[in-house]
Amino acid sequence: MHTIIVVPPGRPDSQEHLTLATGERLVFGRSPADAPGRHQRLTIEHDGVSRIAGEILAQGTFWTLSNLNRDRTYVVENPEGGGEHIKVAPGRLDAPVPFEFARIVLPAAGDLLSFDVWAPRHDYLGADPRIPEGATTAAAFALDRTKRYFAVLVALCEPRLRDAPAHAPLPTADELVERLRPGWPAASRSTVQWNINYLAVKLRLAPAWPCPEPGARRNGMKESLVSLALRFDVVREDDLALLGPAVGAAR
């Protein structure tokens, strides 16, 4: 099963995402085909990028980055953090990256090039700090309630959490954007749909990218997300506080 998803530069909504299972590698650069071995490859077409610039290794719930350039530092940003980032020095091998969402930034002849890496299998410790001896139990649903994707999931579930019938229609994309915008001013139809697609992968309702086509399949995905979230109390009524007070007749 894949654990890491790599998004090629400038193609966040395409069907060209690359997936890595634990132990698999991806080599990136201007001419990654020159790298020895049987790895996946990501070509970054820019004269300022080394032919073999770096390597990503999937490690279960996280990944490592090797900077194969000898004179340039790479930066890995957390797009959802307040400037949170790590620096990978020239020649550094297998630097662990802790972010669930990450953006690799490469300096390239006056330009800053970037591509994204997602690690949707991040796991989190429960509320009980006691760790008994023996094998631990994997989390049923590894969700971070501080992330935007969780706010999107709460907004999807809101109509059925506010004493609406179980068959109440789910919010449309425009209604989700309007509901989320007070706490997320940059929300748009595309970013909300991206988070819905990501939730489907994270909750194992979709095996991997590519994303479903528009229309009935996307509606079915939203219905499946809400059904799972409410059936197993992944989202509860007190989570509605993340959205703030309902406005007017908003569902």
CSV table of C-alpha atoms in Angstrom, one decimal:
chain,number,residue,atom,x,y,z
A,1,MET,CA,0.0,0.0,0.0
A,2,HIS,CA,1.2,3.5,-0.8
A,3,THR,CA,2.2,5.8,2.1
A,4,ILE,CA,3.6,8.9,0.4
A,5,ILE,CA,2.1,11.0,-2.5
A,6,VAL,CA,4.3,13.2,-4.6
A,7,VAL,CA,2.7,16.1,-6.5
A,8,PRO,CA,4.6,17.2,-9.6
A,9,PRO,CA,5.3,21.0,-9.9
A,10,GLY,CA,2.3,23.0,-11.1
A,11,ARG,CA,-0.1,20.0,-11.2
A,12,PRO,CA,-1.9,19.8,-7.9
A,13,ASP,CA,-5.3,18.8,-9.4
A,14,SER,CA,-4.0,16.6,-12.2
A,15,GLN,CA,-4.0,12.8,-12.3
A,16,GLU,CA,-0.2,12.6,-12.4
A,17,HIS,CA,0.5,12.2,-8.7
A,18,LEU,CA,3.2,9.6,-7.9
A,19,THR,CA,2.7,7.2,-5.0
A,20,LEU,CA,5.4,5.5,-3.0
A,21,ALA,CA,5.0,2.4,-0.7
A,22,THR,CA,7.3,1.9,2.3
A,23,GLY,CA,10.8,1.4,1.1
A,24,GLU,CA,10.3,2.8,-2.4
A,25,ARG,CA,12.4,5.7,-3.7
A,26,LEU,CA,11.8,8.6,-6.1
A,27,VAL,CA,14.7,10.4,-7.7
A,28,PHE,CA,14.1,14.0,-8.9
A,29,GLY,CA,16.1,16.4,-11.0
A,30,ARG,CA,16.5,17.8,-14.5
A,31,SER,CA,17.5,14.3,-15.9
A,32,PRO,CA,16.6,11.7,-13.2
A,33,ALA,CA,16.7,8.9,-15.8
A,34,ASP,CA,20.5,9.1,-15.5
A,35,ALA,CA,20.3,7.8,-11.9
A,36,PRO,CA,21.2,4.1,-11.5
A,37,GLY,CA,18.7,1.7,-10.0
A,38,ARG,CA,15.0,1.0,-10.4
A,39,HIS,CA,13.3,4.0,-8.8
A,40,GLN,CA,10.4,6.2,-9.7
A,41,ARG,CA,11.5,9.5,-11.3
A,42,LEU,CA,10.3,13.1,-11.3
A,43,THR,CA,11.6,15.4,-14.0
A,44,ILE,CA,11.9,19.1,-13.2
A,45,GLU,CA,12.7,20.9,-16.5
A,46,HIS,CA,14.8,23.8,-15.5
A,47,ASP,CA,18.4,24.6,-16.4
A,48,GLY,CA,19.1,25.6,-12.8
A,49,VAL,CA,18.2,22.1,-11.4
A,50,SER,CA,20.9,19.4,-11.1
A,51,ARG,CA,20.5,16.4,-13.4
A,52,ILE,CA,20.1,14.3,-10.2
A,53,ALA,CA,19.0,16.8,-7.6
A,54,GLY,CA,17.6,14.6,-4.8
A,55,GLU,CA,15.9,11.5,-3.6
A,56,ILE,CA,12.8,10.8,-1.5
A,57,LEU,CA,12.5,7.6,0.4
A,58,ALA,CA,9.1,6.5,1.9
A,59,GLN,CA,9.3,5.3,5.5
A,60,GLY,CA,5.9,4.2,6.6
A,61,THR,CA,4.2,7.3,8.1
A,62,PHE,CA,7.0,9.7,7.1
A,63,TRP,CA,9.6,10.1,4.5
A,64,THR,CA,13.2,11.2,4.1
A,65,LEU,CA,14.9,13.6,1.7
A,66,SER,CA,18.4,13.3,0.4
A,67,ASN,CA,20.0,16.5,-1.1
A,68,LEU,CA,22.3,15.2,-3.8
A,69,ASN,CA,23.5,18.7,-4.7
A,70,ARG,CA,26.9,19.6,-3.2
A,71,ASP,CA,26.5,23.4,-3.0
A,72,ARG,CA,22.8,24.2,-2.5
A,73,THR,CA,20.6,24.0,0.6
A,74,TYR,CA,17.0,22.7,0.1
A,75,VAL,CA,14.1,23.9,2.2
A,76,VAL,CA,11.1,21.8,3.2
A,77,GLU,CA,8.2,24.0,4.2
A,78,ASN,CA,5.0,23.1,6.1
A,79,PRO,CA,2.4,25.0,3.9
A,80,GLU,CA,-0.1,24.9,6.9
A,81,GLY,CA,2.4,26.1,9.5
A,82,GLY,CA,3.4,29.6,10.5
A,83,GLY,CA,6.7,29.6,8.6
A,84,GLU,CA,7.6,26.2,9.9
A,85,HIS,CA,10.4,24.6,7.8
A,86,ILE,CA,13.5,22.5,7.9
A,87,LYS,CA,16.7,23.0,5.9
A,88,VAL,CA,18.5,20.1,4.2
A,89,ALA,CA,22.2,20.9,3.8
A,90,PRO,CA,24.1,20.1,0.6
A,91,GLY,CA,25.0,16.4,0.5
A,92,ARG,CA,22.8,15.5,3.4
A,93,LEU,CA,21.3,12.0,3.1
A,94,ASP,CA,18.0,10.7,4.4
A,95,ALA,CA,16.9,13.8,6.4
A,96,PRO,CA,13.6,12.9,8.0
A,97,VAL,CA,10.6,15.1,7.2
A,98,PRO,CA,7.9,15.3,9.9
A,99,PHE,CA,5.2,17.2,8.1
A,100,GLU,CA,2.0,15.7,6.9
A,101,PHE,CA,1.9,18.3,4.1
A,102,ALA,CA,5.3,19.4,2.8
A,103,ARG,CA,6.7,21.6,0.0
A,104,ILE,CA,10.2,21.0,-1.2
A,105,VAL,CA,11.7,24.3,-2.4
A,106,LEU,CA,14.7,24.2,-4.7
A,107,PRO,CA,16.9,27.3,-5.5
A,108,ALA,CA,17.5,27.3,-9.3
A,109,ALA,CA,19.4,30.1,-11.1
A,110,GLY,CA,17.4,32.9,-9.5
A,111,ASP,CA,14.1,31.0,-9.3
A,112,LEU,CA,12.5,29.1,-6.5
A,113,LEU,CA,11.0,25.9,-7.7
A,114,SER,CA,8.8,23.7,-5.6
A,115,PHE,CA,6.7,20.5,-5.5
A,116,ASP,CA,4.6,19.0,-2.8
A,117,VAL,CA,4.8,15.7,-0.8
A,118,TRP,CA,2.0,14.4,1.3
A,119,ALA,CA,2.2,11.7,4.0
A,120,PRO,CA,-1.5,10.9,4.7
A,121,ARG,CA,-0.8,8.0,7.1
A,122,HIS,CA,0.4,10.2,9.9
A,123,ASP,CA,-0.6,8.7,13.2
A,124,TYR,CA,-1.3,10.4,16.5
A,125,LEU,CA,-1.2,9.4,20.2
A,126,GLY,CA,-4.5,9.2,22.0
A,127,ALA,CA,-5.5,11.2,25.0
A,128,ASP,CA,-4.3,8.5,27.5
A,129,PRO,CA,-0.5,9.0,28.0
A,130,ARG,CA,-0.1,5.5,29.5
A,131,ILE,CA,1.6,3.1,27.1
A,132,PRO,CA,1.1,-0.5,28.2
A,133,GLU,CA,3.7,-3.2,27.4
A,134,GLY,CA,3.3,-5.2,24.3
A,135,ALA,CA,2.2,-4.3,20.8
A,136,THR,CA,0.3,-1.1,20.4
A,137,THR,CA,-3.0,-0.7,18.7
A,138,ALA,CA,-3.0,1.4,15.5
A,139,ALA,CA,-5.3,4.4,15.5
A,140,ALA,CA,-8.6,3.7,13.9
A,141,PHE,CA,-8.7,7.1,12.1
A,142,ALA,CA,-5.4,9.1,12.1
A,143,LEU,CA,-6.8,12.7,11.8
A,144,ASP,CA,-5.3,15.9,13.0
A,145,ARG,CA,-8.1,18.2,14.2
A,146,THR,CA,-6.0,21.3,13.7
A,147,LYS,CA,-5.8,20.7,9.9
A,148,ARG,CA,-8.0,22.3,7.3
A,149,TYR,CA,-9.1,18.9,6.0
A,150,PHE,CA,-10.8,18.3,9.4
A,151,ALA,CA,-12.7,21.6,9.2
A,152,VAL,CA,-13.9,20.5,5.8
A,153,LEU,CA,-15.1,17.2,7.2
A,154,VAL,CA,-16.9,19.0,10.0
A,155,ALA,CA,-18.6,21.3,7.6
A,156,LEU,CA,-19.7,18.3,5.5
A,157,CYS,CA,-21.2,16.7,8.6
A,158,GLU,CA,-22.8,19.9,10.0
A,159,PRO,CA,-26.3,19.4,8.5
A,160,ARG,CA,-26.7,16.0,10.1
A,161,LEU,CA,-25.2,17.1,13.4
A,162,ARG,CA,-27.6,20.0,13.9
A,163,ASP,CA,-30.7,17.7,14.4
A,164,ALA,CA,-31.4,17.4,10.7
A,165,PRO,CA,-32.7,14.2,9.3
A,166,ALA,CA,-30.2,11.5,8.5
A,167,HIS,CA,-31.1,11.9,4.8
A,168,ALA,CA,-30.6,15.7,4.7
A,169,PRO,CA,-28.7,16.8,1.6
A,170,LEU,CA,-25.0,17.5,2.1
A,171,PRO,CA,-23.7,21.0,1.5
A,172,THR,CA,-22.7,22.0,-2.0
A,173,ALA,CA,-19.2,23.1,-2.8
A,174,ASP,CA,-20.3,26.8,-2.7
A,175,GLU,CA,-22.0,26.3,0.6
A,176,LEU,CA,-18.9,24.7,2.0
A,177,VAL,CA,-16.8,27.6,0.9
A,178,GLU,CA,-19.2,30.1,2.4
A,179,ARG,CA,-19.3,28.2,5.7
A,180,LEU,CA,-15.5,27.8,6.0
A,181,ARG,CA,-14.4,31.2,4.8
A,182,PRO,CA,-14.7,33.0,8.2
A,183,GLY,CA,-11.8,30.9,9.5
A,184,TRP,CA,-10.2,30.2,6.2
A,185,PRO,CA,-10.4,33.4,4.0
A,186,ALA,CA,-8.6,31.7,1.1
A,187,ALA,CA,-11.1,28.9,0.8
A,188,SER,CA,-12.3,28.2,-2.7
A,189,ARG,CA,-14.2,25.4,-4.6
A,190,SER,CA,-10.9,23.9,-5.8
A,191,THR,CA,-9.2,23.9,-2.4
A,192,VAL,CA,-12.3,22.5,-0.6
A,193,GLN,CA,-12.6,19.7,-3.2
A,194,TRP,CA,-8.9,19.0,-2.9
A,195,ASN,CA,-9.4,18.5,0.9
A,196,ILE,CA,-12.4,16.2,0.2
A,197,ASN,CA,-10.2,14.1,-2.1
A,198,TYR,CA,-7.4,14.0,0.4
A,199,LEU,CA,-9.8,12.9,3.2
A,200,ALA,CA,-11.0,10.0,1.0
A,201,VAL,CA,-7.4,8.8,0.6
A,202,LYS,CA,-6.5,9.4,4.3
A,203,LEU,CA,-9.6,7.5,5.5
A,204,ARG,CA,-9.0,4.7,3.0
A,205,LEU,CA,-12.2,5.3,1.0
A,206,ALA,CA,-10.1,5.9,-2.1
A,207,PRO,CA,-7.1,3.7,-2.7
A,208,ALA,CA,-4.9,6.5,-4.2
A,209,TRP,CA,-4.9,9.3,-6.7
A,210,PRO,CA,-6.1,9.9,-9.5
A,211,CYS,CA,-9.1,11.7,-8.0
A,212,PRO,CA,-12.6,10.8,-9.0
A,213,GLU,CA,-14.2,12.5,-11.9
A,214,PRO,CA,-16.8,15.3,-11.2
A,215,GLY,CA,-20.4,14.5,-10.8
A,216,ALA,CA,-22.1,11.5,-9.1
A,217,ARG,CA,-18.8,9.9,-8.1
A,218,ARG,CA,-17.8,12.9,-6.1
A,219,ASN,CA,-21.2,13.2,-4.5
A,220,GLY,CA,-20.9,9.5,-3.5
A,221,MET,CA,-17.5,10.3,-2.0
A,222,LYS,CA,-18.9,13.1,0.2
A,223,GLU,CA,-21.7,10.8,1.3
A,224,SER,CA,-19.3,8.0,2.2
A,225,LEU,CA,-17.1,10.5,4.2
A,226,VAL,CA,-20.1,11.8,6.2
A,227,SER,CA,-21.5,8.3,6.8
A,228,LEU,CA,-18.2,7.0,8.1
A,229,ALA,CA,-17.4,10.1,10.2
A,230,LEU,CA,-20.8,10.1,11.9
A,231,ARG,CA,-21.1,6.3,12.3
A,232,PHE,CA,-17.8,6.0,14.2
A,233,ASP,CA,-17.9,9.4,16.0
A,234,VAL,CA,-15.0,10.7,14.1
A,235,VAL,CA,-16.8,14.0,14.0
A,236,ARG,CA,-19.0,14.9,17.0
A,237,GLU,CA,-21.3,17.8,17.8
A,238,ASP,CA,-18.7,19.6,19.9
A,239,ASP,CA,-16.5,19.7,16.8
A,240,LEU,CA,-18.9,22.3,15.3
A,241,ALA,CA,-17.1,24.9,17.4
A,242,LEU,CA,-14.4,24.8,14.8
A,243,LEU,CA,-16.7,26.4,12.3
A,244,GLY,CA,-18.0,29.2,14.6
A,245,PRO,CA,-21.8,30.0,14.9
A,246,ALA,CA,-24.0,29.1,12.0
A,247,VAL,CA,-25.1,32.2,10.0
A,248,GLY,CA,-28.8,32.6,9.2
A,249,ALA,CA,-30.2,29.5,7.6
A,250,ALA,CA,-26.9,27.9,6.8
A,251,ARG,CA,-27.2,24.2,7.1
